[in-house]
XYZ file of N, CA, C and O in Angstrom:
624
model
N -3.106 30.676 36.990
C -2.494 32.174 36.576
C -1.874 32.435 37.198
O -2.418 32.752 38.441
N -0.842 32.948 36.975
C 0.464 33.995 37.882
C -0.927 35.058 38.265
O -1.436 35.828 37.531
N -0.261 35.707 39.423
C -0.808 36.861 39.841
C 0.124 38.024 39.976
O 1.435 37.651 40.030
N -0.329 39.465 40.169
C 0.735 40.436 40.082
C 1.526 40.689 41.467
O 1.054 40.014 42.470
N 2.482 41.040 41.406
C 3.268 41.301 42.677
C 3.836 42.866 42.665
O 4.566 43.089 41.549
N 4.268 43.101 43.668
C 5.016 44.876 43.651
C 6.154 44.538 42.901
O 7.124 43.428 43.430
N 6.547 45.094 42.545
C 8.198 45.735 41.717
C 8.440 44.423 40.579
O 9.407 44.154 40.443
N 7.389 43.864 39.878
C 7.262 42.919 39.298
C 6.514 43.543 37.965
O 5.517 44.084 38.153
N 7.160 42.613 36.486
C 6.463 43.274 35.166
C 5.073 42.723 35.475
O 4.795 41.465 35.810
N 3.641 43.701 35.020
C 2.249 42.951 35.149
C 2.345 41.944 33.495
O 2.641 42.837 32.604
N 1.929 40.989 33.613
C 1.485 40.437 32.526
C 0.771 41.166 31.687
O -0.244 41.840 32.168
N 1.059 41.225 30.310
C 0.057 42.067 29.519
C -1.337 41.379 29.302
O -1.403 40.238 29.753
N -1.888 42.192 29.372
C -3.832 41.818 29.397
C -4.475 42.602 28.418
O -3.925 43.890 27.836
N -5.461 42.382 27.558
C -6.247 43.008 26.682
C -7.731 42.475 27.348
O -8.220 41.391 27.570
N -8.226 43.632 27.261
C -10.012 43.443 27.626
C -10.655 44.455 26.841
O -10.355 45.401 26.011
N -12.279 44.179 26.677
C -13.164 45.219 25.915
C -13.246 46.087 27.039
O -13.415 46.329 27.975
N -13.504 47.579 25.953
C -13.637 48.501 26.775
C -14.676 49.417 26.001
O -14.940 49.064 25.228
N -15.016 50.612 26.850
C -15.896 51.383 26.351
C -15.611 51.858 24.999
O -14.210 52.046 25.015
N -16.341 52.787 24.573
C -15.998 53.377 23.159
C -15.514 52.229 21.977
O -14.981 52.636 21.299
N -15.967 50.824 22.181
C -15.807 50.264 21.355
C -14.436 49.933 21.061
O -13.914 49.908 19.965
N -13.684 49.932 22.046
C -12.230 49.749 21.896
C -11.730 48.586 22.807
O -12.624 47.948 23.384
N -10.664 47.943 22.284
C -9.919 47.164 23.108
C -8.848 47.665 23.559
O -8.346 48.190 22.897
N -8.474 47.544 24.809
C -7.495 48.030 25.610
C -6.614 47.013 25.818
O -6.977 45.711 26.879
N -5.221 47.309 25.719
C -3.902 46.479 25.993
C -3.135 46.920 26.963
O -2.690 48.012 26.640
N -2.673 46.618 28.102
C -1.790 47.374 29.038
C -0.520 47.586 28.037
O 0.173 48.630 28.216
N 0.078 46.902 26.999
C 1.122 47.047 26.244
C 0.898 48.613 25.453
O 2.046 48.955 25.100
N -0.505 48.905 25.158
C -0.490 50.192 24.507
C -0.290 51.595 25.037
O 0.149 52.098 24.856
N 0.282 51.082 26.800
C 0.907 52.145 27.201
C 2.161 52.283 27.768
O 2.651 53.215 28.024
N 2.673 50.912 27.502
C 4.310 50.735 27.651
C 5.303 51.643 26.997
O 4.919 52.241 25.949
N 6.210 52.595 27.647
C 6.796 53.448 27.280
C 6.064 54.697 26.974
O 7.106 55.642 26.777
N 5.165 54.902 27.470
C 3.923 55.993 27.103
C 3.890 56.901 28.307
O 3.355 57.825 28.492
N 2.692 56.061 29.278
C 2.080 56.337 30.740
C 2.128 55.175 31.541
O 2.186 54.419 31.435
N 2.317 55.997 32.726
C 1.843 55.293 33.824
C 0.233 54.725 33.706
O -0.425 55.739 33.224
N -0.322 53.763 34.378
C -1.690 53.307 34.518
C -2.133 53.147 35.670
O -1.384 52.725 36.670
N -3.028 53.849 36.304
C -3.790 53.335 37.314
C -4.834 52.800 36.951
O -5.623 52.919 36.122
N -5.123 51.600 37.163
C -6.054 50.743 37.141
C -7.220 50.116 38.488
O -6.464 49.973 39.398
N -8.133 50.660 38.471
C -8.916 50.539 39.727
C -10.178 49.542 39.569
O -11.034 49.623 38.372
N -10.242 48.643 40.356
C -11.208 47.404 40.325
C -12.280 47.874 41.400
O -11.960 48.385 42.249
N -13.747 47.864 40.615
C -14.685 48.320 41.840
C -15.806 47.230 41.466
O -15.877 46.676 40.452
N -16.928 47.221 42.695
C -17.858 45.948 42.356
C -18.682 46.376 41.490
O -19.012 45.059 40.879
N -19.406 47.305 41.217
C -20.957 47.260 40.661
C -20.791 49.117 39.829
O -20.865 49.725 40.441
N -21.168 48.753 38.634
C -21.515 50.178 38.098
C -23.154 50.879 38.407
O -24.154 49.965 39.070
N -22.577 52.195 38.809
C -24.059 52.948 39.219
C -24.331 52.510 40.322
O -25.870 52.479 40.901
N -23.611 52.089 41.587
C -24.002 52.114 42.769
C -23.260 53.331 43.832
O -22.154 54.003 43.065
N -23.590 53.444 44.828
C -23.365 54.915 45.449
C -21.360 55.072 45.417
O -20.872 56.206 45.189
N -20.901 53.981 45.867
C -19.466 53.992 46.050
C -18.589 53.775 44.911
O -17.582 54.658 44.836
N -18.847 53.267 44.249
C -18.508 53.222 42.851
C -18.660 54.838 41.908
O -17.502 54.668 41.315
N -19.922 55.024 42.160
C -20.067 56.582 41.602
C -19.046 57.755 41.805
O -18.677 58.327 41.554
N -19.008 57.258 43.522
C -18.445 58.619 43.821
C -16.686 58.285 43.688
O -16.501 59.476 43.242
N -16.278 56.885 43.680
C -14.853 56.944 43.256
C -14.514 57.110 41.825
O -13.878 58.138 41.652
N -15.522 56.954 40.896
C -15.771 57.383 39.332
C -15.521 58.743 39.133
O -14.646 59.600 38.845
N -16.548 59.270 40.161
C -16.245 60.936 39.943
C -14.763 61.446 40.565
O -14.181 62.683 40.134
N -14.346 60.692 41.647
C -13.102 61.616 42.329
C -12.348 61.451 41.345
O -11.190 62.276 41.004
N -11.711 60.276 40.205
C -10.850 60.030 39.278
C -11.341 61.099 38.082
O -10.398 61.725 37.903
N -12.325 61.496 38.005
C -12.798 62.326 37.104
C -12.401 63.876 37.584
O -11.990 64.518 36.472
N -12.804 64.237 38.667
C -11.999 65.265 39.432
C -10.956 65.648 39.282
O -10.289 66.741 38.926
N -9.619 64.607 39.302
C -8.412 64.632 39.459
C -7.856 64.416 38.008
O -6.654 64.193 37.708
N -8.704 63.909 36.733
C -7.948 63.384 35.678
C -6.983 64.468 34.954
O -6.329 63.771 34.214
N -7.520 65.719 34.909
C -6.366 66.562 34.202
C -5.139 66.563 34.967
O -4.153 66.334 34.426
N -4.910 66.467 36.234
C -4.261 66.467 37.000
C -3.143 65.224 37.084
O -2.064 65.008 36.590
N -3.984 64.041 36.846
C -3.392 63.083 36.499
C -2.900 62.438 34.973
O -1.940 62.177 34.528
N -3.800 63.394 33.931
C -2.760 63.260 32.482
C -1.746 64.207 32.657
O -1.036 63.650 31.744
N -1.504 65.238 33.246
C -0.472 66.184 33.335
C 0.874 65.489 33.965
O 2.159 65.787 33.230
N 0.635 64.277 34.957
C 1.467 63.540 35.219
C 1.751 62.477 34.458
O 2.579 61.589 34.989
N 1.260 62.369 33.505
C 1.492 61.015 32.442
C 0.789 59.727 32.860
O 1.351 58.595 32.209
N -0.234 60.260 33.638
C -1.140 58.921 33.882
C -1.956 58.688 32.981
O -3.258 59.402 32.836
N -2.878 57.263 32.896
C -3.888 57.145 32.325
C -4.598 56.010 33.444
O -4.077 55.663 34.187
N -6.128 56.170 33.204
C -6.951 55.699 34.220
C -7.597 54.578 33.384
O -8.164 55.094 32.748
N -8.044 53.605 34.234
C -8.880 52.718 33.740
C -9.856 52.103 34.691
O -9.042 51.906 35.652
N -11.139 51.852 34.675
C -12.012 51.319 35.395
C -12.253 50.067 35.091
O -12.420 49.827 34.104
N -12.537 49.313 36.124
C -12.520 47.802 35.705
C -13.707 46.920 36.600
O -13.516 47.451 38.165
N -14.924 46.424 36.139
C -15.980 45.798 37.375
C -16.080 44.497 35.856
O -15.783 44.266 34.856
N -16.846 43.522 36.604
C -17.486 42.321 35.787
C -18.707 43.088 34.970
O -19.193 42.051 34.094
N -19.355 43.910 35.271
C -20.307 44.484 34.248
C -20.178 44.212 32.932
O -18.795 44.610 32.354
N -20.864 44.425 31.939
C -20.874 44.119 30.859
C -20.653 45.623 30.216
O -20.570 46.692 30.599
N -20.038 45.621 29.040
C -20.107 46.926 28.071
C -20.943 47.463 28.036
O -20.991 48.784 28.247
N -22.022 46.976 28.059
C -23.441 47.878 27.366
C -23.978 48.619 29.273
O -24.040 49.698 29.092
N -23.500 48.025 30.210
C -23.715 48.836 31.748
C -22.817 49.889 31.983
O -22.959 50.828 31.977
N -21.117 49.405 31.051
C -20.365 50.490 31.294
C -20.544 51.985 30.390
O -20.103 52.835 30.946
N -20.993 51.706 28.990
C -21.519 52.301 28.446
C -22.025 53.556 28.833
O -22.368 54.832 29.364
N -23.163 53.113 29.504
C -24.651 53.708 30.501
C -23.718 55.003 31.875
O -24.318 55.683 31.768
N -23.081 53.874 32.715
C -22.502 54.220 33.659
C -21.438 55.436 33.039
O -21.345 56.455 33.827
N -20.822 55.378 32.059
C -19.943 56.388 31.984
C -20.445 57.590 31.311
O -20.161 58.728 31.760
N -21.474 57.028 30.456
C -22.114 58.333 29.952
C -23.222 58.859 30.974
O -22.627 60.365 30.829
N -23.793 58.274 31.964
C -24.762 59.096 33.029
C -23.211 60.225 33.597
O -24.323 61.370 34.262
N -22.161 60.237 34.123
C -21.495 60.769 34.767
C -20.310 61.056 34.124
O -19.592 62.380 34.928
N -20.279 61.176 33.027
C -19.250 61.830 32.259
C -17.783 61.330 32.371
O -16.902 62.337 32.265
N -17.544 60.357 32.683
C -16.209 59.979 32.787
C -15.488 60.003 31.831
O -15.812 59.392 30.751
N -14.068 60.569 31.958
C -13.438 61.053 30.581
C -12.314 59.689 30.207
O -11.750 59.776 29.233
N -12.414 58.709 31.192
C -11.565 57.489 31.417
C -12.211 56.109 30.760
O -13.603 55.856 30.720
N -11.292 55.039 30.395
C -12.343 53.938 29.670
C -12.782 53.000 30.724
O -11.910 52.927 31.942
N -13.371 52.096 31.024
C -14.196 51.409 31.848
C -13.878 49.933 30.929
O -14.481 50.068 29.760
N -13.462 49.261 31.484
C -12.880 47.814 30.865
C -14.228 46.716 31.499
O -14.249 46.954 32.629
N -14.876 45.810 30.653
C -15.382 44.730 31.249
C -14.578 43.685 31.123
O -13.694 43.147 30.566
N -14.836 43.034 32.426
C -13.944 41.347 32.934
C -15.157 40.848 33.378
O -15.339 40.026 34.186
N -16.013 40.227 32.223
C -17.240 39.388 32.938
C -16.571 38.255 32.896
O -17.303 37.270 33.660
N -15.586 37.634 32.548
C -15.058 36.077 32.731
C -13.982 36.169 33.998
O -13.391 35.064 34.331
N -13.751 37.120 34.631
C -13.001 37.727 35.904
C -11.293 37.401 35.457
O -10.470 37.093 36.729
N -10.931 37.188 34.360
C -9.471 36.662 33.965
C -8.696 38.130 34.615
O -7.627 37.634 35.202
N -8.957 39.499 34.413
C -8.469 40.466 34.936
C -8.493 40.832 36.399
O -7.270 40.843 37.302
N -9.376 40.420 37.313
C -9.722 40.243 38.505
C -9.195 39.055 39.293
O -8.403 39.377 40.094
N -8.821 38.161 38.435
C -8.256 37.138 39.141
C -6.432 37.254 38.903
O -5.978 37.068 39.561
N -6.187 38.000 37.719
C -4.742 38.210 37.660
C -4.432 39.195 39.032
O -3.233 39.219 39.606
N -5.298 40.315 39.017
C -4.913 41.086 40.167
C -5.675 40.680 41.365
O -5.227 41.398 42.532
N -5.779 39.530 42.160
C -6.345 39.082 43.116
C -7.582 39.770 43.525
O -7.172 39.702 44.936
N -8.413 40.182 43.006
C -9.493 41.184 43.630
C -11.111 40.214 43.723
O -11.691 41.290 44.789
N -11.038 39.243 43.578
C -12.360 38.644 43.851
C -12.174 37.928 45.209
O -11.459 37.338 45.639
N -12.881 38.365 45.983
C -13.265 37.995 47.367
C -14.682 37.609 47.831
O -15.548 38.101 47.225
N -14.464 36.808 49.051
C -15.619 36.446 49.586
C -16.183 37.506 50.576
O -15.308 38.341 51.306
N -17.445 37.969 50.368
C -17.853 39.437 51.263
C -19.019 38.678 51.592
O -19.705 38.362 51.182
N -19.669 39.564 52.833
C -20.589 39.162 53.380
C -21.904 40.555 52.667
O -21.384 41.616 52.480
N -23.184 40.034 52.353
C -23.663 40.830 52.001
C -25.137 40.593 52.349
O -25.689 39.563 51.835
N -25.968 41.346 53.263
C -27.186 41.003 53.833
C -27.188 39.749 54.424
O -27.845 38.874 54.210
N -25.703 39.441 54.916
C -25.887 38.475 56.213
C -25.386 37.230 54.988
O -25.464 35.840 55.917
N -25.235 37.154 53.914
C -24.724 35.969 52.770
C -23.427 36.428 52.244
O -22.723 37.520 52.403
N -22.745 35.038 52.287
C -21.324 35.067 52.004
C -21.548 35.068 50.197
O -22.258 34.309 49.771
N -21.168 36.095 49.602
C -21.159 36.438 48.052
C -19.467 36.491 47.527
O -18.741 36.911 48.227
N -19.606 35.952 46.521
C -18.173 36.698 45.571
C -18.156 37.838 45.019
O -19.431 38.103 44.238
N -17.288 38.926 45.651
C -17.359 40.327 44.742
C -15.962 40.670 44.348
O -15.063 39.916 45.215
N -16.103 41.891 43.905
C -14.524 42.279 43.738
C -14.310 43.233 44.758
O -15.104 44.081 45.443
N -13.186 42.927 45.393
C -12.907 44.050 46.398
C -12.408 45.266 45.991
O -11.463 45.257 45.056
N -12.599 46.311 46.263
C -12.079 47.814 46.106
C -10.987 47.931 46.025
O -10.377 47.899 47.248
N -10.335 47.892 44.692
C -8.639 47.641 44.648
C -7.824 48.811 43.423
O -8.794 48.723 42.542
N -7.031 49.603 43.650
C -6.295 50.591 42.768
C -5.036 50.062 42.977
O -4.024 49.357 43.898
N -4.412 49.838 41.399
C -3.092 49.413 41.120
C -2.005 50.264 40.246
O -3.092 51.349 39.366
N -1.007 50.829 40.672
C -0.570 51.648 39.787
C 0.848 51.230 39.213
O 1.774 50.328 39.667
N 1.095 51.078 37.870
C 2.102 50.407 36.830
C 2.469 51.662 36.377
O 2.034 52.494 35.481
N 3.884 51.528 36.359
C 4.735 52.306 35.888
C 4.736 52.239 34.100
O 4.485 51.452 33.531
N 5.300 53.133 33.627
C 5.770 53.102 32.244
C 6.375 51.935 31.620
O 6.158 51.853 30.525
N 7.085 51.304 32.329
C 7.784 50.089 31.993
C 6.915 48.832 31.995
O 7.216 47.378 32.189
N 5.489 49.077 32.692
C 4.692 48.030 32.937
C 4.924 47.304 34.308
O 4.269 45.978 34.610
N 5.810 47.767 35.288
C 6.338 47.371 36.595
C 4.735 47.922 37.292
O 4.708 48.950 37.685
N 4.672 46.860 38.429
C 3.290 47.200 39.193
C 4.197 48.012 40.774
O 5.181 47.329 41.055
N 3.960 49.348 40.615
C 4.713 49.832 41.786
C 3.646 50.340 43.023
O 4.292 50.423 44.210
N 2.612 50.542 42.876
C 1.773 50.471 44.191
C 0.568 49.379 44.037
O 0.210 49.632 42.938
N -0.062 49.303 45.184
C -1.088 48.489 45.179
C -1.894 48.974 46.449
O -1.351 49.256 47.763
N -3.227 49.196 46.516
C -4.183 49.739 47.690
C -5.169 48.698 47.432
O -6.031 48.449 46.278
N -5.736 48.003 48.641
C -6.910 46.957 48.607
C -7.587 47.306 49.742
O -7.193 48.245 50.856
N -8.578 46.827 49.834
C -10.076 47.168 50.892
C -9.641 48.661 50.562
O -9.754 49.262 51.620
N -10.118 49.220 49.495
C -9.976 51.129 49.570
C -11.255 51.508 50.125
O -12.354 50.699 49.574
N -11.224 52.543 50.792
C -12.290 53.381 51.687
C -12.022 54.621 50.476
O -11.339 55.329 50.275
N -13.312 55.012 49.701
C -12.996 55.798 48.628
C -12.922 57.311 49.159
O -12.180 57.885 48.411
N -13.243 57.746 50.012
C -12.875 59.147 50.486
C -11.003 59.528 50.544
O -10.784 58.986 51.650
N -11.017 60.475 50.065
C -9.356 60.389 50.072
C -8.471 59.763 49.154
O -7.409 59.803 49.028
N -8.978 58.641 48.458
C -8.432 57.885 47.897
C -7.525 58.033 46.692
O -6.333 57.796 46.511
N -8.340 59.004 46.059
C -7.986 59.668 44.903
C -6.247 60.461 45.026
O -5.611 60.475 44.517
N -6.660 60.763 46.232
C -5.377 62.203 46.810
C -4.263 61.089 47.012
O -2.851 61.504 46.865
N -4.773 59.823 47.632
C -3.264 59.023 47.761
C -2.426 58.373 46.973
O -1.379 58.241 46.649
N -3.368 58.293 45.719
C -3.139 57.929 44.347
C -1.647 59.063 43.635
O -0.508 58.639 43.443
N -2.693 60.075 43.643
C -1.803 61.105 43.010
C -0.425 61.257 44.237
O 0.580 61.791 43.470
N -0.474 61.037 45.356
C 0.951 61.177 45.964
C 1.781 60.245 45.695
O 3.131 60.448 45.584
N 1.378 59.189 45.538
C 2.128 58.200 45.079
C 2.755 58.329 44.054
O 4.239 57.906 43.518
N 2.149 58.782 42.798
C 2.569 59.138 41.380
C 3.513 59.831 41.526
O 4.748 60.022 40.822
N 3.609 60.942 42.355
C 4.899 62.001 42.409
C 6.091 61.439 43.148
O 7.311 61.819 42.398
N 6.179 60.060 43.543
C 7.089 59.343 43.860
C 7.817 58.372 42.857
O 9.134 58.182 42.365
N 7.399 58.488 41.379
C 7.374 57.682 40.086
C 8.660 58.332 39.369
O 8.843 59.531 39.601
């Protein structure tokens, strides 16, 4: 499967999402920029903080014509609980088969308690209204990250 590359169109994808929806990248084409952020696991400290940070800036992002999508390998049931618990105003996409994670090349070997495990490397991607990947952030550190995304959107 091809992987995304900066300044190239992102292949259309379709994933199940919260709210009993199916989300396609093509749904946003010509209408909104898309921020898609990949996180390791629902309801863990860093992932919760990142979701809350995107929630706090959601109105500003919306005014700039940006849709936000969160993605992890968790089930839709887990996503629904996570979204409801923290009141996230954006959809969470379930990628249990890792097809979206593979497309964006975010599955990496990580050290956890001294063992090597496969997991999602926290990453964010900014796709413009034409479906072209304009920015990527890999190995994201949560504090201040959403502010960096907001700055990059101004450049579009």
